[in-house]
Short mmCIF file of C-alpha atoms and ligand atoms in Angstrom, two decimals:
data_model
loop_
_atom_site.label_atom_id
_atom_site.label_comp_id
_atom_site.label_asym_id
_atom_site.label_seq_id
_atom_site.Cartn_x
_atom_site.Cartn_y
_atom_site.Cartn_z
CA UNK A 1 88.02 107.88 47.86
CA UNK A 2 89.61 110.45 50.14
CA UNK A 3 87.62 109.21 53.10
CA UNK A 4 88.51 105.56 52.69
CA UNK A 5 92.19 106.48 52.28
CA UNK A 6 91.94 108.38 55.46
CA UNK A 7 90.40 105.47 57.34
CA UNK A 8 93.04 103.15 55.92
CA UNK A 9 95.67 105.58 57.10
CA UNK A 10 94.24 105.67 60.60
CA UNK A 11 94.14 101.90 60.72
CA UNK A 12 97.77 101.74 59.64
CA UNK A 13 98.74 104.26 62.29
CA UNK A 14 96.89 102.30 64.91
CA UNK A 15 98.53 99.08 63.78
CA UNK A 16 101.98 100.71 63.95
CA UNK A 17 101.15 102.08 67.37
CA UNK A 18 100.13 98.65 68.65
CA UNK A 19 103.21 97.04 67.12
CA UNK A 20 105.52 99.69 68.58
CA UNK A 21 103.88 99.32 71.97
CA UNK A 22 104.88 95.68 72.03
CA UNK A 23 107.94 95.99 69.82
CA UNK A 24 110.07 98.51 71.67
CA UNK A 25 110.39 96.47 74.82
CA UNK A 26 110.65 93.11 73.11
CA UNK A 27 107.99 90.79 74.39
CA UNK A 28 105.11 92.08 76.45
CA UNK A 29 105.96 91.90 80.13
CA UNK A 30 103.56 89.93 82.36
CA UNK A 31 102.13 90.85 84.72
CA UNK A 32 101.71 94.31 83.22
CA UNK A 33 103.44 96.65 85.70
CA UNK A 34 101.03 98.86 87.65
CA UNK A 35 101.64 102.42 86.48
CA UNK A 36 103.12 104.91 88.95
CA UNK A 37 102.35 108.63 88.59
CA UNK A 38 104.49 111.67 89.48
CA UNK A 39 101.73 112.99 91.67
CA UNK A 40 98.10 112.35 92.47
CA UNK A 41 95.74 114.41 90.27
CA UNK A 42 92.73 116.20 91.72
CA UNK A 43 89.54 114.17 91.74
CA UNK A 44 86.93 115.10 89.10
CA UNK A 45 83.95 116.77 90.76
CA UNK A 46 81.60 114.29 89.02
CA UNK A 47 82.80 111.64 91.47
CA UNK A 48 80.93 111.90 94.74
CA UNK A 49 81.80 109.89 97.78
CA UNK A 50 78.84 108.39 99.57
CA UNK A 51 80.97 108.31 102.71
CA UNK A 52 83.80 110.83 103.09
CA UNK A 53 87.24 109.31 102.60
CA UNK A 54 89.37 109.10 105.75
CA UNK A 55 87.19 111.39 107.90
CA UNK A 56 89.39 111.23 111.02
CA UNK A 57 92.76 111.30 109.27
CA UNK A 58 94.96 114.38 108.98
CA UNK A 59 93.58 116.49 106.08
CA UNK A 60 97.07 116.67 104.53
CA UNK A 61 97.82 113.00 105.15
CA UNK A 62 100.54 113.78 107.69
CA UNK A 63 101.78 110.94 109.88
CA UNK A 64 103.05 111.86 113.34
CA UNK A 65 106.77 111.52 113.88
CA UNK A 66 107.92 109.09 116.60
CA UNK A 67 110.96 109.41 118.86
CA UNK A 68 113.84 107.45 117.34
CA UNK A 69 114.20 105.07 120.32
CA UNK A 70 110.45 104.50 120.82
CA UNK A 71 109.16 100.91 120.49
CA UNK A 72 106.35 100.62 117.98
CA UNK A 73 104.17 97.49 117.92
CA UNK A 74 102.73 96.33 114.60
CA UNK A 75 99.29 94.72 114.34
CA UNK A 76 97.65 92.71 111.61
CA UNK A 77 94.03 93.86 111.25
CA UNK A 78 91.29 92.15 109.27
CA UNK A 79 87.51 92.37 109.30
CA UNK A 80 84.73 91.06 107.04
CA UNK A 81 83.33 93.55 104.55
CA UNK A 82 80.55 91.34 103.42
CA UNK A 83 79.49 87.74 103.46
CA UNK A 84 77.16 86.71 100.69
CA UNK A 85 75.78 83.45 99.45
CA UNK A 86 76.50 83.45 95.76
CA UNK A 87 74.07 80.62 94.95
CA UNK A 88 75.79 77.27 94.65
CA UNK A 89 77.98 78.71 91.93
CA UNK A 90 80.81 80.19 93.95
CA UNK A 91 79.84 79.29 97.48
CA UNK A 92 80.31 81.75 100.25
CA UNK A 93 82.17 84.94 99.39
CA UNK A 94 84.77 85.61 101.99
CA UNK A 95 85.38 89.31 101.45
CA UNK A 96 87.74 90.73 104.04
CA UNK A 97 89.18 94.19 104.49
CA UNK A 98 92.79 94.44 105.63
CA UNK A 99 94.70 97.10 107.53
CA UNK A 100 97.82 97.57 109.67
CA UNK A 101 97.88 98.93 113.21
CA UNK A 102 100.67 100.58 115.20
CA UNK A 103 101.05 101.55 118.85
CA UNK A 104 103.71 103.63 120.56
CA UNK A 105 105.20 102.42 123.86
CA UNK A 106 106.31 105.97 124.68
CA UNK A 107 102.97 107.77 124.25
CA UNK A 108 100.50 104.86 124.43
CA UNK A 109 98.81 106.24 121.31
CA UNK A 110 97.80 103.80 118.61
CA UNK A 111 97.02 104.21 114.91
CA UNK A 112 95.23 102.46 112.05
CA UNK A 113 96.55 102.53 108.49
CA UNK A 114 94.52 101.26 105.54
CA UNK A 115 94.21 101.73 101.77
CA UNK A 116 90.81 101.86 100.11
CA UNK A 117 88.55 103.27 97.42
CA UNK A 118 87.66 106.97 97.48
CA UNK A 119 84.26 106.24 95.86
CA UNK A 120 83.46 102.67 96.89
CA UNK A 121 84.22 99.35 95.25
CA UNK A 122 81.59 99.50 92.50
CA UNK A 123 82.97 102.78 91.16
CA UNK A 124 86.49 101.38 91.12
CA UNK A 125 85.43 98.20 89.35
CA UNK A 126 83.17 99.61 86.63
CA UNK A 127 82.87 103.03 84.97
CA UNK A 128 80.00 105.47 84.46
CA UNK A 129 78.58 105.84 80.97
CA UNK A 130 77.90 109.54 80.61
CA UNK A 131 75.78 110.75 77.72
CA UNK A 132 77.99 113.75 77.04
CA UNK A 133 81.17 111.66 76.91
CA UNK A 134 82.27 109.02 74.43
CA UNK A 135 84.67 107.26 76.76
CA UNK A 136 83.51 105.51 79.93
CA UNK A 137 84.22 107.67 82.96
CA UNK A 138 86.03 106.21 85.98
CA UNK A 139 85.90 107.28 89.64
CA UNK A 140 88.60 104.77 90.51
CA UNK A 141 91.03 106.50 92.84
CA UNK A 142 92.18 104.66 95.93
CA UNK A 143 94.44 105.98 98.67
CA UNK A 144 96.04 105.41 102.05
CA UNK A 145 94.33 106.61 105.20
CA UNK A 146 96.27 106.96 108.47
CA UNK A 147 94.35 107.94 111.61
CA UNK A 148 94.73 107.82 115.36
CA UNK A 149 93.07 104.97 117.25
CA UNK A 150 92.45 101.26 116.81
CA UNK A 151 88.85 100.12 117.28
CA UNK A 152 89.68 96.80 118.96
CA UNK A 153 86.16 95.42 118.87
CA UNK A 154 85.64 96.23 115.18
CA UNK A 155 88.70 94.20 114.17
CA UNK A 156 88.78 91.43 116.76
CA UNK A 157 85.14 90.36 117.07
CA UNK A 158 84.67 88.76 113.63
CA UNK A 159 88.13 89.24 112.23
CA UNK A 160 91.72 89.52 113.42
CA UNK A 161 93.67 91.82 115.69
CA UNK A 162 97.08 90.31 116.27
CA UNK A 163 100.45 91.77 117.16
CA UNK A 164 102.94 90.56 114.56
CA UNK A 165 106.13 92.48 115.35
CA UNK A 166 107.94 95.55 116.67
CA UNK A 167 110.04 98.31 115.15
CA UNK A 168 111.87 101.37 116.50
CA UNK A 169 110.49 104.89 116.22
CA UNK A 170 113.11 105.72 113.62
CA UNK A 171 112.10 102.70 111.50
CA UNK A 172 108.49 103.84 111.82
CA UNK A 173 109.44 107.31 110.56
CA UNK A 174 111.11 105.74 107.51
CA UNK A 175 107.97 103.69 106.90
CA UNK A 176 105.84 106.84 107.13
CA UNK A 177 107.92 108.50 104.40
CA UNK A 178 107.50 105.42 102.20
CA UNK A 179 103.70 105.38 102.77
CA UNK A 180 103.44 108.98 101.63
CA UNK A 181 105.48 108.34 98.47
CA UNK A 182 103.48 105.19 97.76
CA UNK A 183 100.25 107.12 98.25
CA UNK A 184 101.32 109.95 95.95
CA UNK A 185 102.41 107.67 93.07
CA UNK A 186 99.92 104.76 93.25
CA UNK A 187 96.60 106.46 92.65
CA UNK A 188 94.00 104.05 91.36
CA UNK A 189 92.26 100.96 92.74
CA UNK A 190 92.23 97.73 90.73
CA UNK A 191 89.80 95.02 91.81
CA UNK A 192 90.81 92.20 89.48
CA UNK A 193 93.72 89.82 89.40
CA UNK A 194 93.82 88.23 85.93
CA UNK A 195 95.32 84.74 85.56
CA UNK A 196 95.78 82.31 82.67
CA UNK A 197 94.17 79.47 84.69
CA UNK A 198 93.43 78.42 88.29
CA UNK A 199 96.42 76.04 88.52
CA UNK A 200 99.59 76.62 90.53
CA UNK A 201 101.70 77.53 87.47
CA UNK A 202 99.33 80.10 86.02
CA UNK A 203 100.66 83.20 84.28
CA UNK A 204 99.62 86.39 86.06
CA UNK A 205 98.51 88.86 83.36
CA UNK A 206 97.45 91.63 85.78
CA UNK A 207 97.82 92.15 89.53
CA UNK A 208 95.12 93.76 91.62
CA UNK A 209 95.87 96.96 93.54
CA UNK A 210 93.66 97.01 96.62
CA UNK A 211 93.69 97.07 100.43
CA UNK A 212 95.42 93.72 100.80
CA UNK A 213 98.11 94.55 98.22
CA UNK A 214 98.86 97.68 100.25
CA UNK A 215 99.20 95.56 103.39
CA UNK A 216 101.57 93.17 101.58
CA UNK A 217 103.67 96.12 100.29
CA UNK A 218 103.78 97.55 103.82
CA UNK A 219 104.93 94.21 105.28
CA UNK A 220 107.64 93.91 102.62
CA UNK A 221 108.80 97.46 103.38
CA UNK A 222 108.81 96.69 107.13
CA UNK A 223 110.96 93.64 106.46
CA UNK A 224 113.31 95.71 104.31
CA UNK A 225 113.60 98.15 107.23
CA UNK A 226 114.63 95.26 109.47
CA UNK A 227 111.37 94.18 111.14
CA UNK A 228 110.74 90.52 111.97
CA UNK A 229 107.08 89.65 111.43
CA UNK A 230 105.34 86.52 112.60
CA UNK A 231 101.77 85.35 113.07
CA UNK A 232 100.38 82.45 115.06
CA UNK A 233 97.51 81.96 112.62
CA UNK A 234 97.22 81.46 108.88
CA UNK A 235 97.27 84.81 107.05
CA UNK A 236 94.58 84.57 104.35
CA UNK A 237 93.41 87.35 102.03
CA UNK A 238 90.53 87.88 99.62
CA UNK A 239 91.37 87.76 95.93
CA UNK A 240 89.00 88.41 93.02
CA UNK A 241 90.20 86.55 89.93
CA UNK A 242 89.40 86.62 86.25
CA UNK A 243 90.68 83.83 84.00
CA UNK A 244 91.62 84.52 80.40
CA UNK A 245 93.93 83.64 77.52
CA UNK A 246 96.65 86.11 76.58
CA UNK A 247 95.22 89.66 76.77
CA UNK A 248 95.34 92.05 73.81
CA UNK A 249 96.24 95.70 74.26
CA UNK A 250 93.61 98.07 72.85
CA UNK A 251 94.66 101.60 73.83
CA UNK A 252 93.67 104.54 75.95
CA UNK A 253 90.65 106.86 75.71
CA UNK A 254 91.97 108.97 72.84
CA UNK A 255 93.23 105.93 70.91
CA UNK A 256 89.85 104.20 71.06
CA UNK A 257 87.18 106.82 71.56
CA UNK A 258 88.85 109.52 69.44
CA UNK A 259 89.26 107.35 66.30
CA UNK A 260 86.34 107.10 63.88
CA UNK A 261 87.95 103.91 62.52
CA UNK A 262 87.48 102.23 65.89
CA UNK A 263 83.85 103.17 66.49
CA UNK A 264 82.80 99.50 66.57
CA UNK A 265 85.29 98.74 69.32
CA UNK A 266 84.28 101.91 71.15
CA UNK A 267 80.59 101.00 71.11
CA UNK A 268 81.35 97.40 72.06
CA UNK A 269 83.23 98.60 75.14
CA UNK A 270 80.34 100.89 76.09
CA UNK A 271 77.86 98.05 75.57
CA UNK A 272 79.97 95.76 77.73
CA UNK A 273 80.11 98.20 80.62
CA UNK A 274 76.41 98.96 80.39
CA UNK A 275 75.61 95.68 82.16
CA UNK A 276 78.18 96.51 84.84
CA UNK A 277 76.96 99.99 85.81
CA UNK A 278 78.28 100.87 89.26
CA UNK A 279 75.75 100.46 92.02
CA UNK A 280 75.61 101.86 95.46
CA UNK A 281 76.36 98.88 97.63
CA UNK A 282 78.42 95.76 97.51
CA UNK A 283 75.22 93.69 97.64
CA UNK A 284 73.91 95.29 94.45
CA UNK A 285 77.30 94.90 92.84
CA UNK A 286 77.26 91.18 93.64
CA UNK A 287 73.83 90.81 92.05
CA UNK A 288 74.79 92.65 88.89
CA UNK A 289 78.02 90.68 88.71
CA UNK A 290 75.94 87.54 88.65
CA UNK A 291 73.82 88.93 85.81
CA UNK A 292 76.79 90.12 83.83
CA UNK A 293 78.62 86.87 84.50
CA UNK A 294 76.27 85.23 82.01
CA UNK A 295 77.35 87.68 79.31
CA UNK A 296 80.98 87.03 80.04
CA UNK A 297 80.47 83.27 79.86
CA UNK A 298 78.43 83.47 76.64
CA UNK A 299 80.68 85.96 74.85
CA UNK A 300 83.93 84.82 76.49
CA UNK A 301 84.93 88.46 76.41
CA UNK A 302 85.89 91.06 79.01
CA UNK A 303 87.26 94.59 78.69
CA UNK A 304 89.75 95.37 81.42
CA UNK A 305 90.80 98.94 82.27
CA UNK A 306 94.33 98.92 83.67
CA UNK A 307 96.77 101.84 83.91
CA UNK A 308 94.04 103.99 82.29
CA UNK A 309 94.20 101.82 79.16
CA UNK A 310 91.89 99.13 77.81
CA UNK A 311 92.74 95.49 77.24
CA UNK A 312 90.65 92.71 75.78
CA UNK A 313 90.55 89.47 77.77
CA UNK A 314 89.57 86.27 75.91
CA UNK A 315 87.81 84.74 78.91
CA UNK A 316 87.94 81.06 79.74
CA UNK A 317 86.52 78.76 82.45
CA UNK A 318 86.09 79.15 85.36
CA UNK A 319 85.88 82.86 84.25
CA UNK A 320 85.71 84.42 87.69
CA UNK A 321 86.43 83.33 91.23
CA UNK A 322 86.63 84.87 94.66
CA UNK A 323 89.06 83.13 96.97
CA UNK A 324 90.34 83.54 100.49
CA UNK A 325 93.84 82.18 100.33
CA UNK A 326 97.04 82.25 102.28
CA UNK A 327 99.77 84.81 101.62
CA UNK A 328 102.46 84.21 104.26
CA UNK A 329 104.11 87.15 105.99
CA UNK A 330 107.43 88.05 104.33
C1 NAG B 1 79.82 106.34 92.61
O1 NAG B 1 79.99 107.46 91.81
C2 NAG B 1 78.78 108.18 91.61
C3 NAG B 1 79.05 109.25 90.61
O2 NAG B 1 80.04 110.09 91.09
C4 NAG B 1 78.29 108.75 92.91
O3 NAG B 1 77.05 109.38 92.73
C5 NAG B 1 78.11 107.64 93.88
O4 NAG B 1 77.84 108.19 95.15
C6 NAG B 1 79.36 106.80 93.95
N1 NAG B 1 79.03 105.66 94.69
C7 NAG B 1 79.42 105.51 95.90
C8 NAG B 1 78.95 104.29 96.55
O5 NAG B 1 80.15 106.32 96.47
C1 NAG B 2 96.71 109.72 100.56
O1 NAG B 2 96.07 110.48 99.53
C2 NAG B 2 94.73 110.84 99.86
C3 NAG B 2 94.12 111.48 98.65
O2 NAG B 2 94.81 112.61 98.26
C4 NAG B 2 94.73 111.73 101.09
O3 NAG B 2 93.41 112.06 101.43
C5 NAG B 2 95.40 110.98 102.24
O4 NAG B 2 95.49 111.81 103.36
C6 NAG B 2 96.78 110.51 101.86
N1 NAG B 2 97.27 109.63 102.92
C7 NAG B 2 98.50 109.66 103.38
C8 NAG B 2 98.82 108.73 104.50
O5 NAG B 2 99.36 110.39 102.92
C1 NAG B 3 94.27 101.45 121.16
O1 NAG B 3 93.98 102.49 122.06
C2 NAG B 3 92.70 102.37 122.67
C3 NAG B 3 92.48 103.63 123.50
O2 NAG B 3 93.52 103.78 124.42
C4 NAG B 3 92.61 101.11 123.50
O3 NAG B 3 91.32 100.96 124.04
C5 NAG B 3 92.91 99.91 122.60
O4 NAG B 3 92.94 98.73 123.36
C6 NAG B 3 94.24 100.11 121.88
N1 NAG B 3 94.40 99.00 120.93
C7 NAG B 3 95.58 98.46 120.65
C8 NAG B 3 95.56 97.29 119.70
O5 NAG B 3 96.62 98.87 121.10
C1 NAG B 4 80.22 90.21 114.48
O1 NAG B 4 79.23 89.34 113.95
C2 NAG B 4 78.07 89.26 114.74
C3 NAG B 4 77.19 88.20 114.15
O2 NAG B 4 77.02 88.40 112.77
C4 NAG B 4 77.40 90.64 114.77
O3 NAG B 4 76.23 90.60 115.59
C5 NAG B 4 78.37 91.65 115.35
O4 NAG B 4 77.82 92.96 115.30
C6 NAG B 4 79.68 91.63 114.55
N1 NAG B 4 80.65 92.50 115.21
C7 NAG B 4 81.10 93.62 114.67
C8 NAG B 4 82.10 94.39 115.47
O5 NAG B 4 80.74 94.03 113.57
C1 NAG B 5 104.26 73.43 87.86
O1 NAG B 5 105.63 73.65 87.57
C2 NAG B 5 106.50 72.77 88.26
C3 NAG B 5 107.93 73.20 88.01
O2 NAG B 5 108.12 73.53 86.66
C4 NAG B 5 106.22 71.33 87.84
O3 NAG B 5 107.04 70.45 88.55
C5 NAG B 5 104.76 71.00 88.14
O4 NAG B 5 104.43 69.71 87.65
C6 NAG B 5 103.82 72.02 87.49
N1 NAG B 5 102.47 71.78 87.96
C7 NAG B 5 101.40 71.79 87.15
C8 NAG B 5 100.07 71.50 87.78
O5 NAG B 5 101.48 72.01 85.96
C1 NAG B 6 97.01 107.93 74.76
O1 NAG B 6 98.10 107.28 74.17
C2 NAG B 6 98.75 108.06 73.16
C3 NAG B 6 99.75 107.18 72.45
O2 NAG B 6 100.58 106.53 73.37
C4 NAG B 6 99.35 109.28 73.83
O3 NAG B 6 100.00 110.10 72.85
C5 NAG B 6 98.26 110.08 74.49
O4 NAG B 6 98.80 111.17 75.20
C6 NAG B 6 97.46 109.21 75.45
N1 NAG B 6 96.29 109.94 75.88
C7 NAG B 6 95.96 110.03 77.15
C8 NAG B 6 94.69 110.76 77.44
O5 NAG B 6 96.62 109.52 78.04
C1 NAG B 7 93.50 79.88 104.02
O1 NAG B 7 94.29 79.57 102.88
C2 NAG B 7 94.68 78.19 102.82
C3 NAG B 7 95.65 78.03 101.65
O2 NAG B 7 95.50 79.01 100.65
C4 NAG B 7 93.44 77.32 102.69
O3 NAG B 7 93.81 75.97 102.62
C5 NAG B 7 92.55 77.58 103.90
O4 NAG B 7 91.33 76.86 103.77
C6 NAG B 7 92.22 79.06 104.02
N1 NAG B 7 91.49 79.30 105.26
C7 NAG B 7 90.22 79.74 105.28
C8 NAG B 7 89.65 80.01 106.61
O5 NAG B 7 89.58 79.91 104.25
#
């Protein structure tokens, strides 16, 4: 008697919580805004980088200050991460990594600026299931890396190295301040963009937060600071899409994994992520994606972790797609 009352009570509380989550701001806002933090928390020591993050950058993330009247050139940088034949299902994956380059007329020094995962793509896309923990554990931080030098060959041989504009030293210094604020408040990597359908009028449920989104934010900031950007070629970027009906909010770790009443949901989420265990390389990730793809298609169900909260996606065809599409310069 007491126990069932208690469970009923918890369910009611959860229901009220869900209602208030949607109720207080009227309708749910789409896309769900990416959450900004006051500061970047320390990384949990469980997460281990296979390759050190930003090995040649300043350890404190400092960006050198330019003379106000210096002329700084801006470069668009792009290089393939991986090219993979995904059977006949999706065709050739065109996975590119994006960055921005700068060079100073005054000193002749040049710099590369990019935003990427601290613990590789697999760890940002899927969590670890740890025996001692109920909730899936994420090593999903991403951050900006600014370092001296542009490796011309690396970018130009199979990708792009193109000058797209110029700014003054003082504009560059303003940009540097913005990069540091952006880096402090935007702390986690999000692989997926979630859309209602592949058509031109699709609703965007969730935006990704990855290297190319950082490049787009940087270009928009440069424009705001007065830069004129232009490219002679088409500016295409890799996007990884999921397609689903309207997502349902589920809650954060303590809401889901701390509630006995929700143990079925909790174990379903763990079961779901079991097939998506993070692997070491992108190649292995691609293979396990293909395996897990079948589950997603059969169950039409996906659990998305966004802003450190879980959402349920009622998946629909074509379920998942990787595209390389144009995003014009601002
Ligand atoms: C992913 O995280 C695990 C656990 O921290 C770590 O052992 C592994 O090195 C990470 N993978 C990569 C590719 O960094
Ligand atoms: C961004 O944050 C990371 C992680 O704390 C740090 O290593 C990096 O230096 C920072 N980058 C910049 C440009 O501030
Ligand atoms: C960057 O500097 C290096 C070393 O001086 C030089 O070889 C390279 O061409 C420069 N690249 C750009 C895009 O300015
Ligand atoms: C560009 O692609 C060719 C052919 O796949 C490869 O041999 C070469 O090493 C690549 N260049 C760079 C800088 O990775
Ligand atoms: C998209 O929306 C526009 C403007 O409302 C409309 O003209 C167009 O037909 C729509 N396209 C599709 C494919 O629904
Ligand atoms: C989870 O959400 C609840 C309700 O909004 C909040 O009180 C709690 O602090 C959150 N827990 C974590 C770990 O963020
Ligand atoms: C670049 O994007 C445009 C439009 O999104 C597309 O038509 C074109 O095929 C893409 N280019 C490449 C090389 O994929």
